[in-house]
PDB file of C-alpha atoms in Angstrom:
ATOM      1  CA  MET H   1     114.390  96.615 -94.056  1.00  0.00           C
ATOM      2  CA  ASP H   2     114.734  96.209 -97.826  1.00  0.00           C
ATOM      3  CA  VAL H   3     118.105  95.160 -99.227  1.00  0.00           C
ATOM      4  CA  GLU H   4     118.291  95.036-103.010  1.00  0.00           C
ATOM      5  CA  LEU H   5     120.551  93.006-105.252  1.00  0.00           C
ATOM      6  CA  ARG H   6     121.846  96.175-106.933  1.00  0.00           C
ATOM      7  CA  GLN H   7     123.082  97.379-103.542  1.00  0.00           C
ATOM      8  CA  LEU H   8     124.951  94.131-102.927  1.00  0.00           C
ATOM      9  CA  ARG H   9     126.468  94.248-106.411  1.00  0.00           C
ATOM     10  CA  CYS H  10     127.572  97.787-105.773  1.00  0.00           C
ATOM     11  CA  LEU H  11     129.304  96.847-102.516  1.00  0.00           C
ATOM     12  CA  VAL H  12     131.115  93.922-104.153  1.00  0.00           C
ATOM     13  CA  ALA H  13     132.163  96.052-107.119  1.00  0.00           C
ATOM     14  CA  ILE H  14     133.633  98.787-104.907  1.00  0.00           C
ATOM     15  CA  VAL H  15     135.705  96.291-102.930  1.00  0.00           C
ATOM     16  CA  ASP H  16     136.808  94.314-105.984  1.00  0.00           C
ATOM     17  CA  GLU H  17     137.662  97.365-108.105  1.00  0.00           C
ATOM     18  CA  GLY H  18     139.241  99.325-105.264  1.00  0.00           C
ATOM     19  CA  THR H  19     137.695 102.746-105.927  1.00  0.00           C
ATOM     20  CA  PHE H  20     134.269 104.257-106.483  1.00  0.00           C
ATOM     21  CA  THR H  21     135.386 105.460-109.913  1.00  0.00           C
ATOM     22  CA  ASP H  22     136.447 102.000-111.081  1.00  0.00           C
ATOM     23  CA  ALA H  23     133.313 100.432-109.569  1.00  0.00           C
ATOM     24  CA  ALA H  24     131.180 102.887-111.536  1.00  0.00           C
ATOM     25  CA  THR H  25     132.971 101.875-114.733  1.00  0.00           C
ATOM     26  CA  ALA H  26     132.495  98.172-114.009  1.00  0.00           C
ATOM     27  CA  LEU H  27     128.798  98.637-113.248  1.00  0.00           C
ATOM     28  CA  GLY H  28     128.171 101.018-116.143  1.00  0.00           C
ATOM     29  CA  VAL H  29     126.789 103.809-113.943  1.00  0.00           C
ATOM     30  CA  SER H  30     128.006 107.153-112.656  1.00  0.00           C
ATOM     31  CA  GLN H  31     130.267 107.573-109.630  1.00  0.00           C
ATOM     32  CA  ALA H  32     127.482 109.517-107.946  1.00  0.00           C
ATOM     33  CA  ALA H  33     125.120 106.578-108.446  1.00  0.00           C
ATOM     34  CA  VAL H  34     127.643 104.271-106.791  1.00  0.00           C
ATOM     35  CA  SER H  35     127.918 106.583-103.789  1.00  0.00           C
ATOM     36  CA  ARG H  36     124.121 106.851-103.455  1.00  0.00           C
ATOM     37  CA  THR H  37     123.648 103.104-103.738  1.00  0.00           C
ATOM     38  CA  LEU H  38     126.227 102.307-101.094  1.00  0.00           C
ATOM     39  CA  ALA H  39     124.802 104.979 -98.777  1.00  0.00           C
ATOM     40  CA  SER H  40     121.314 103.494 -99.172  1.00  0.00           C
ATOM     41  CA  LEU H  41     122.658 100.025 -98.274  1.00  0.00           C
ATOM     42  CA  GLU H  42     124.376 101.366 -95.152  1.00  0.00           C
ATOM     43  CA  ARG H  43     121.172 103.144 -94.118  1.00  0.00           C
ATOM     44  CA  ALA H  44     119.109  99.992 -94.670  1.00  0.00           C
ATOM     45  CA  LEU H  45     121.474  97.924 -92.532  1.00  0.00           C
ATOM     46  CA  GLY H  46     122.196 100.662 -90.012  1.00  0.00           C
ATOM     47  CA  VAL H  47     125.939 100.003 -90.119  1.00  0.00           C
ATOM     48  CA  ARG H  48     129.037 101.409 -91.766  1.00  0.00           C
ATOM     49  CA  LEU H  49     130.419  99.048 -94.376  1.00  0.00           C
ATOM     50  CA  LEU H  50     133.428 100.868 -95.876  1.00  0.00           C
ATOM     51  CA  ARG H  51     136.196 103.178 -94.726  1.00  0.00           C
ATOM     52  CA  ARG H  52     136.954 105.778 -97.379  1.00  0.00           C
ATOM     53  CA  THR H  53     140.135 107.833 -97.689  1.00  0.00           C
ATOM     54  CA  SER H  54     141.533 109.849-100.554  1.00  0.00           C
ATOM     55  CA  ARG H  55     143.612 106.864-101.651  1.00  0.00           C
ATOM     56  CA  GLN H  56     141.730 103.693-100.835  1.00  0.00           C
ATOM     57  CA  VAL H  57     138.487 102.058 -99.801  1.00  0.00           C
ATOM     58  CA  THR H  58     138.558  99.217 -97.240  1.00  0.00           C
ATOM     59  CA  PRO H  59     135.743  97.251 -95.610  1.00  0.00           C
ATOM     60  CA  THR H  60     135.018  97.660 -91.931  1.00  0.00           C
ATOM     61  CA  ALA H  61     134.833  94.537 -89.758  1.00  0.00           C
ATOM     62  CA  THR H  62     131.059  94.490 -90.263  1.00  0.00           C
ATOM     63  CA  GLY H  63     131.593  95.239 -93.930  1.00  0.00           C
ATOM     64  CA  LEU H  64     133.717  92.119 -94.323  1.00  0.00           C
ATOM     65  CA  ARG H  65     130.933  89.964 -92.903  1.00  0.00           C
ATOM     66  CA  VAL H  66     128.296  91.616 -95.074  1.00  0.00           C
ATOM     67  CA  LEU H  67     130.578  91.285 -98.108  1.00  0.00           C
ATOM     68  CA  ALA H  68     130.933  87.527 -97.597  1.00  0.00           C
ATOM     69  CA  HIS H  69     127.155  87.120 -97.398  1.00  0.00           C
ATOM     70  CA  ALA H  70     126.678  89.381-100.429  1.00  0.00           C
ATOM     71  CA  ARG H  71     128.986  87.250-102.555  1.00  0.00           C
ATOM     72  CA  ARG H  72     127.077  84.081-101.607  1.00  0.00           C
ATOM     73  CA  VAL H  73     123.699  85.688-102.297  1.00  0.00           C
ATOM     74  CA  LEU H  74     124.795  86.997-105.698  1.00  0.00           C
ATOM     75  CA  ALA H  75     126.290  83.639-106.647  1.00  0.00           C
ATOM     76  CA  GLU H  76     123.037  81.860-105.730  1.00  0.00           C
ATOM     77  CA  VAL H  77     120.995  84.365-107.720  1.00  0.00           C
ATOM     78  CA  ASP H  78     123.240  83.962-110.755  1.00  0.00           C
ATOM     79  CA  HIS H  79     122.885  80.186-110.473  1.00  0.00           C
ATOM     80  CA  LEU H  80     119.106  80.500-110.163  1.00  0.00           C
ATOM     81  CA  VAL H  81     118.924  82.642-113.305  1.00  0.00           C
ATOM     82  CA  ARG H  82     121.121  80.279-115.321  1.00  0.00           C
ATOM     83  CA  GLU H  83     119.115  77.240-114.274  1.00  0.00           C
ATOM     84  CA  ALA H  84     115.733  78.879-114.857  1.00  0.00           C
ATOM     85  CA  THR H  85     116.657  80.185-118.297  1.00  0.00           C
ATOM     86  CA  SER H  86     118.561  77.184-119.621  1.00  0.00           C
ATOM     87  CA  GLY H  87     117.198  74.195-117.709  1.00  0.00           C
ATOM     88  CA  HIS H  88     120.385  72.351-118.598  1.00  0.00           C
ATOM     89  CA  ILE H  89     122.683  73.155-115.708  1.00  0.00           C
ATOM     90  CA  GLN H  90     121.744  70.158-113.569  1.00  0.00           C
ATOM     91  CA  VAL H  91     119.143  67.456-113.164  1.00  0.00           C
ATOM     92  CA  ARG H  92     118.367  66.071-109.716  1.00  0.00           C
ATOM     93  CA  VAL H  93     117.016  62.511-109.650  1.00  0.00           C
ATOM     94  CA  GLY H  94     115.419  61.461-106.384  1.00  0.00           C
ATOM     95  CA  TYR H  95     115.025  57.955-104.985  1.00  0.00           C
ATOM     96  CA  ALA H  96     113.721  56.500-101.731  1.00  0.00           C
ATOM     97  CA  TRP H  97     115.505  53.276-100.727  1.00  0.00           C
ATOM     98  CA  ALA H  98     117.642  52.085-103.616  1.00  0.00           C
ATOM     99  CA  ALA H  99     118.387  54.186-106.651  1.00  0.00           C
ATOM    100  CA  LEU H 100     118.875  51.895-109.647  1.00  0.00           C
ATOM    101  CA  GLY H 101     120.701  48.987-108.039  1.00  0.00           C
ATOM    102  CA  ARG H 102     123.442  47.619-110.280  1.00  0.00           C
ATOM    103  CA  HIS H 103     122.530  50.206-112.914  1.00  0.00           C
ATOM    104  CA  THR H 104     123.285  53.182-110.644  1.00  0.00           C
ATOM    105  CA  LEU H 105     126.971  53.580-111.461  1.00  0.00           C
ATOM    106  CA  PRO H 106     126.556  52.920-115.231  1.00  0.00           C
ATOM    107  CA  PHE H 107     123.749  55.521-115.253  1.00  0.00           C
ATOM    108  CA  GLN H 108     125.985  58.120-113.629  1.00  0.00           C
ATOM    109  CA  ARG H 109     128.952  57.408-115.877  1.00  0.00           C
ATOM    110  CA  ARG H 110     127.040  57.218-119.145  1.00  0.00           C
ATOM    111  CA  TRP H 111     125.149  60.374-118.335  1.00  0.00           C
ATOM    112  CA  GLY H 112     128.380  62.244-117.640  1.00  0.00           C
ATOM    113  CA  ALA H 113     129.866  61.001-120.917  1.00  0.00           C
ATOM    114  CA  THR H 114     126.852  61.790-123.118  1.00  0.00           C
ATOM    115  CA  HIS H 115     125.449  64.896-121.398  1.00  0.00           C
ATOM    116  CA  PRO H 116     128.428  66.806-119.958  1.00  0.00           C
ATOM    117  CA  GLU H 117     126.470  70.070-120.100  1.00  0.00           C
ATOM    118  CA  THR H 118     123.970  68.830-117.484  1.00  0.00           C
ATOM    119  CA  GLU H 119     125.215  67.757-114.063  1.00  0.00           C
ATOM    120  CA  LEU H 120     123.481  64.700-112.628  1.00  0.00           C
ATOM    121  CA  HIS H 121     122.769  64.577-108.895  1.00  0.00           C
ATOM    122  CA  LEU H 122     121.167  61.596-107.136  1.00  0.00           C
ATOM    123  CA  VAL H 123     119.163  62.607-104.067  1.00  0.00           C
ATOM    124  CA  ARG H 124     117.871  60.138-101.464  1.00  0.00           C
ATOM    125  CA  VAL H 125     114.531  61.213 -99.953  1.00  0.00           C
ATOM    126  CA  ASN H 126     112.365  58.628 -98.187  1.00  0.00           C
ATOM    127  CA  SER H 127     108.968  59.920 -99.261  1.00  0.00           C
ATOM    128  CA  PRO H 128     106.303  58.434-101.578  1.00  0.00           C
ATOM    129  CA  THR H 129     107.526  60.578-104.495  1.00  0.00           C
ATOM    130  CA  ALA H 130     111.221  60.368-103.521  1.00  0.00           C
ATOM    131  CA  GLY H 131     111.435  64.121-103.032  1.00  0.00           C
ATOM    132  CA  LEU H 132     109.555  65.305-106.119  1.00  0.00           C
ATOM    133  CA  LEU H 133     106.558  66.811-104.314  1.00  0.00           C
ATOM    134  CA  GLU H 134     108.901  68.263-101.711  1.00  0.00           C
ATOM    135  CA  GLY H 135     110.808  70.163-104.405  1.00  0.00           C
ATOM    136  CA  MET H 136     114.044  68.337-103.652  1.00  0.00           C
ATOM    137  CA  CYS H 137     114.468  66.825-107.116  1.00  0.00           C
ATOM    138  CA  ASP H 138     113.422  67.308-110.751  1.00  0.00           C
ATOM    139  CA  LEU H 139     112.721  63.645-111.524  1.00  0.00           C
ATOM    140  CA  ALA H 140     112.323  60.655-109.244  1.00  0.00           C
ATOM    141  CA  VAL H 141     112.773  56.891-109.432  1.00  0.00           C
ATOM    142  CA  VAL H 142     109.909  55.111-107.674  1.00  0.00           C
ATOM    143  CA  ARG H 143     108.529  51.581-107.611  1.00  0.00           C
ATOM    144  CA  ARG H 144     104.871  52.393-107.051  1.00  0.00           C
ATOM    145  CA  ALA H 145     102.546  54.124-109.502  1.00  0.00           C
ATOM    146  CA  PRO H 146     101.915  57.729-108.386  1.00  0.00           C
ATOM    147  CA  ASP H 147      98.321  58.546-107.427  1.00  0.00           C
ATOM    148  CA  ASP H 148      98.741  62.312-107.908  1.00  0.00           C
ATOM    149  CA  ARG H 149      97.251  63.585-111.177  1.00  0.00           C
ATOM    150  CA  ARG H 150      99.815  66.378-111.270  1.00  0.00           C
ATOM    151  CA  LEU H 151     102.523  63.806-111.951  1.00  0.00           C
ATOM    152  CA  ASP H 152     103.352  61.819-115.049  1.00  0.00           C
ATOM    153  CA  SER H 153     105.399  58.638-115.213  1.00  0.00           C
ATOM    154  CA  ALA H 154     107.052  56.082-117.444  1.00  0.00           C
ATOM    155  CA  ILE H 155     108.080  52.497-116.690  1.00  0.00           C
ATOM    156  CA  VAL H 156     111.794  52.191-117.452  1.00  0.00           C
ATOM    157  CA  GLY H 157     112.415  48.613-116.325  1.00  0.00           C
ATOM    158  CA  LEU H 158     111.448  45.612-114.221  1.00  0.00           C
ATOM    159  CA  GLU H 159     113.186  44.115-111.188  1.00  0.00           C
ATOM    160  CA  ARG H 160     112.802  40.760-109.499  1.00  0.00           C
ATOM    161  CA  ARG H 161     111.244  40.684-106.054  1.00  0.00           C
ATOM    162  CA  LEU H 162     113.608  39.296-103.421  1.00  0.00           C
ATOM    163  CA  CYS H 163     113.211  38.129 -99.837  1.00  0.00           C
ATOM    164  CA  ALA H 164     115.695  39.469 -97.287  1.00  0.00           C
ATOM    165  CA  LEU H 165     116.503  36.978 -94.512  1.00  0.00           C
ATOM    166  CA  ALA H 166     118.926  36.537 -91.669  1.00  0.00           C
ATOM    167  CA  ALA H 167     121.839  34.433 -92.886  1.00  0.00           C
ATOM    168  CA  ASP H 168     121.106  31.711 -90.310  1.00  0.00           C
ATOM    169  CA  ASP H 169     117.417  31.467 -91.248  1.00  0.00           C
ATOM    170  CA  SER H 170     116.396  28.001 -92.438  1.00  0.00           C
ATOM    171  CA  LEU H 171     115.069  29.496 -95.691  1.00  0.00           C
ATOM    172  CA  ALA H 172     118.454  31.069 -96.403  1.00  0.00           C
ATOM    173  CA  ARG H 173     119.744  27.616 -97.393  1.00  0.00           C
ATOM    174  CA  ARG H 174     117.388  27.568-100.375  1.00  0.00           C
ATOM    175  CA  ARG H 175     118.219  29.097-103.744  1.00  0.00           C
ATOM    176  CA  SER H 176     114.735  30.659-103.942  1.00  0.00           C
ATOM    177  CA  VAL H 177     111.514  30.796-101.933  1.00  0.00           C
ATOM    178  CA  ARG H 178     107.777  30.996-102.542  1.00  0.00           C
ATOM    179  CA  LEU H 179     105.273  33.402-101.024  1.00  0.00           C
ATOM    180  CA  ALA H 180     103.654  30.507 -99.154  1.00  0.00           C
ATOM    181  CA  ASP H 181     106.963  29.861 -97.376  1.00  0.00           C
ATOM    182  CA  LEU H 182     106.733  33.346 -95.863  1.00  0.00           C
ATOM    183  CA  SER H 183     103.109  33.519 -94.753  1.00  0.00           C
ATOM    184  CA  GLY H 184     103.883  32.470 -91.171  1.00  0.00           C
ATOM    185  CA  ARG H 185     106.639  35.045 -90.738  1.00  0.00           C
ATOM    186  CA  THR H 186     106.606  38.692 -89.626  1.00  0.00           C
ATOM    187  CA  LEU H 187     107.098  41.009 -92.572  1.00  0.00           C
ATOM    188  CA  LEU H 188     108.879  44.342 -92.082  1.00  0.00           C
ATOM    189  CA  VAL H 189     107.385  46.961 -94.438  1.00  0.00           C
ATOM    190  CA  ASP H 190     107.657  50.658 -95.257  1.00  0.00           C
ATOM    191  CA  ARG H 191     104.101  51.684 -96.092  1.00  0.00           C
ATOM    192  CA  ARG H 192     105.181  55.082 -97.397  1.00  0.00           C
ATOM    193  CA  THR H 193     107.627  54.019-100.083  1.00  0.00           C
ATOM    194  CA  GLY H 194     107.859  50.226-100.114  1.00  0.00           C
ATOM    195  CA  THR H 195     106.598  47.874-102.804  1.00  0.00           C
ATOM    196  CA  THR H 196     105.399  45.123-100.475  1.00  0.00           C
ATOM    197  CA  THR H 197     101.924  44.716 -98.982  1.00  0.00           C
ATOM    198  CA  VAL H 198     100.075  41.734 -97.547  1.00  0.00           C
ATOM    199  CA  ASP H 199      97.928  41.757-100.702  1.00  0.00           C
ATOM    200  CA  LEU H 200     100.641  39.631-102.320  1.00  0.00           C
ATOM    201  CA  TRP H 201      99.232  36.719-100.289  1.00  0.00           C
ATOM    202  CA  PRO H 202      95.739  35.170-100.305  1.00  0.00           C
ATOM    203  CA  PRO H 203      93.439  36.710 -97.644  1.00  0.00           C
ATOM    204  CA  ASP H 204      93.632  33.627 -95.440  1.00  0.00           C
ATOM    205  CA  SER H 205      97.449  33.565 -95.327  1.00  0.00           C
ATOM    206  CA  HIS H 206      98.505  37.165 -94.756  1.00  0.00           C
ATOM    207  CA  PRO H 207     101.782  37.400 -92.831  1.00  0.00           C
ATOM    208  CA  ALA H 208     102.020  39.546 -89.721  1.00  0.00           C
ATOM    209  CA  THR H 209     103.616  42.945 -90.327  1.00  0.00           C
ATOM    210  CA  GLU H 210     105.744  45.516 -88.552  1.00  0.00           C
ATOM    211  CA  GLU H 211     106.550  48.948 -89.923  1.00  0.00           C
ATOM    212  CA  THR H 212     109.832  50.705 -90.614  1.00  0.00           C
ATOM    213  CA  HIS H 213     110.756  53.950 -92.346  1.00  0.00           C
ATOM    214  CA  ASP H 214     114.382  53.526 -93.327  1.00  0.00           C
ATOM    215  CA  VAL H 215     116.386  50.904 -95.193  1.00  0.00           C
ATOM    216  CA  ASP H 216     119.164  50.833 -92.583  1.00  0.00           C
ATOM    217  CA  ASP H 217     116.643  50.197 -89.792  1.00  0.00           C
ATOM    218  CA  TRP H 218     115.017  47.543 -91.991  1.00  0.00           C
ATOM    219  CA  LEU H 219     118.313  45.690 -92.378  1.00  0.00           C
ATOM    220  CA  THR H 220     119.175  46.067 -88.695  1.00  0.00           C
ATOM    221  CA  VAL H 221     115.980  44.264 -87.682  1.00  0.00           C
ATOM    222  CA  ILE H 222     116.179  41.579 -90.390  1.00  0.00           C
ATOM    223  CA  VAL H 223     119.694  40.539 -89.383  1.00  0.00           C
ATOM    224  CA  THR H 224     118.334  39.570 -85.948  1.00  0.00           C
ATOM    225  CA  GLY H 225     115.982  37.021 -87.538  1.00  0.00           C
ATOM    226  CA  ARG H 226     112.897  38.551 -85.904  1.00  0.00           C
ATOM    227  CA  CYS H 227     111.466  39.754 -89.231  1.00  0.00           C
ATOM    228  CA  ILE H 228     111.911  39.189 -92.939  1.00  0.00           C
ATOM    229  CA  GLY H 229     111.579  41.664 -95.787  1.00  0.00           C
ATOM    230  CA  LEU H 230     110.463  41.683 -99.409  1.00  0.00           C
ATOM    231  CA  THR H 231     112.054  44.211-101.702  1.00  0.00           C
ATOM    232  CA  ALA H 232     113.000  45.039-105.253  1.00  0.00           C
ATOM    233  CA  GLU H 233     116.226  43.569-106.620  1.00  0.00           C
ATOM    234  CA  SER H 234     117.965  46.957-106.560  1.00  0.00           C
ATOM    235  CA  THR H 235     118.024  46.915-102.747  1.00  0.00           C
ATOM    236  CA  ALA H 236     120.166  43.781-102.737  1.00  0.00           C
ATOM    237  CA  HIS H 237     122.735  45.425-105.021  1.00  0.00           C
ATOM    238  CA  GLN H 238     122.831  48.719-103.181  1.00  0.00           C
ATOM    239  CA  TYR H 239     122.558  47.525 -99.571  1.00  0.00           C
ATOM    240  CA  ARG H 240     124.657  44.487 -98.814  1.00  0.00           C
ATOM    241  CA  ARG H 241     124.799  43.789 -95.087  1.00  0.00           C
ATOM    242  CA  PRO H 242     126.770  41.085 -93.274  1.00  0.00           C
ATOM    243  CA  GLY H 243     124.297  38.602 -91.810  1.00  0.00           C
ATOM    244  CA  VAL H 244     121.567  39.338 -94.376  1.00  0.00           C
ATOM    245  CA  VAL H 245     120.967  37.269 -97.509  1.00  0.00           C
ATOM    246  CA  TYR H 246     118.586  37.864-100.401  1.00  0.00           C
ATOM    247  CA  ARG H 247     116.658  35.066-102.145  1.00  0.00           C
ATOM    248  CA  PRO H 248     114.405  35.381-105.228  1.00  0.00           C
ATOM    249  CA  VAL H 249     110.672  34.922-104.632  1.00  0.00           C
ATOM    250  CA  ARG H 250     109.882  32.856-107.678  1.00  0.00           C
ATOM    251  CA  ASP H 251     106.100  33.186-107.666  1.00  0.00           C
ATOM    252  CA  ALA H 252     105.951  36.965-107.012  1.00  0.00           C
ATOM    253  CA  GLU H 253     105.332  39.459-109.795  1.00  0.00           C
ATOM    254  CA  PRO H 254     108.337  41.645-110.721  1.00  0.00           C
ATOM    255  CA  VAL H 255     108.493  45.232-109.545  1.00  0.00           C
ATOM    256  CA  ALA H 256     108.048  48.003-112.122  1.00  0.00           C
ATOM    257  CA  VAL H 257     110.651  50.762-111.925  1.00  0.00           C
ATOM    258  CA  ARG H 258     109.146  54.128-112.809  1.00  0.00           C
ATOM    259  CA  LEU H 259     110.481  57.591-113.494  1.00  0.00           C
ATOM    260  CA  ILE H 260     108.070  60.335-112.411  1.00  0.00           C
ATOM    261  CA  TRP H 261     107.981  64.086-113.075  1.00  0.00           C
ATOM    262  CA  TRP H 262     105.688  67.108-112.965  1.00  0.00           C
ATOM    263  CA  ARG H 263     103.144  66.758-115.762  1.00  0.00           C
ATOM    264  CA  ASP H 264     102.934  70.493-116.526  1.00  0.00           C
ATOM    265  CA  ASP H 265     106.634  71.287-116.007  1.00  0.00           C
ATOM    266  CA  PRO H 266     108.896  68.436-117.125  1.00  0.00           C
ATOM    267  CA  HIS H 267     112.624  68.991-116.844  1.00  0.00           C
ATOM    268  CA  PRO H 268     114.258  69.402-120.285  1.00  0.00           C
ATOM    269  CA  ALA H 269     116.375  66.315-119.617  1.00  0.00           C
ATOM    270  CA  THR H 270     113.387  64.049-118.875  1.00  0.00           C
ATOM    271  CA  GLN H 271     113.287  62.230-122.211  1.00  0.00           C
ATOM    272  CA  ALA H 272     117.044  61.710-122.227  1.00  0.00           C
ATOM    273  CA  VAL H 273     116.926  60.210-118.721  1.00  0.00           C
ATOM    274  CA  ILE H 274     114.075  57.889-119.730  1.00  0.00           C
ATOM    275  CA  GLU H 275     115.943  56.661-122.812  1.00  0.00           C
ATOM    276  CA  LEU H 276     119.130  55.971-120.884  1.00  0.00           C
ATOM    277  CA  LEU H 277     117.340  54.106-118.080  1.00  0.00           C
ATOM    278  CA  VAL H 278     115.356  51.995-120.536  1.00  0.00           C
ATOM    279  CA  ALA H 279     118.588  51.060-122.296  1.00  0.00           C
ATOM    280  CA  LEU H 280     120.217  50.074-118.999  1.00  0.00           C
ATOM    281  CA  TYR H 281     117.276  47.926-117.892  1.00  0.00           C
ATOM    282  CA  ARG H 282     116.825  46.298-121.314  1.00  0.00           C
ATOM    283  CA  PRO H 283     117.517  42.535-121.056  1.00  0.00           C
ATOM    284  CA  GLY H 284     120.731  41.362-122.629  1.00  0.00           C
TER     285      GLY H 284
END
């Protein structure tokens, strides 16, 4: 069964215009061509779509259902064409755990003010490329360097590394902690997207680890006091949880925040996104 876009456009035009003659005018074809196109659509579907009298044309019950689907399909196709030809309709920015922390809202508002022609959508996808390889976004914010040669990246800022603890943990009374303070604890990590590995510690003082795959699950375990977590500063801004406190790890290297994109097919807004993020992360 082959259904063509021209057939769907013909059906919509007949219903919207009210007659075959007016539909032909709207489509820029002959009335005979409209009749043939509709007949071919009805044959392809094996159903009657319209009731025709000398005065009016009305959809059948099946025709109404097909018409609704046709409108959605045509709208999606029009959107696809506009996006493919302009590249400026929207830009989807993926992220895994935390987007940009305290910079998330300023990023959204400044982008809307300076680039009103391009809609910004933030998309949370817990994968190593935050949805880029999966086709769910055009650009992605990550905190680990990509190891795929098809991708390019730029560092847009740095974030402190923080320790997440249960509020009644003895270390929570301190203003900051050191890595050595954590070596005897159990560390909850996300090996797919997280920034923390036991390599932060000397080989003879690696902490025990457990694995998680979601920031909400991570927080749910940490609040019990059974595990601790290390994370980028953005997580503390974006995911506040009663019973969990965050303390700076003063001897841990900061986390680089990267924007990644397809090397051979960068979105037209890539450079503008980079410049805005760099400005937001710039000290002072």
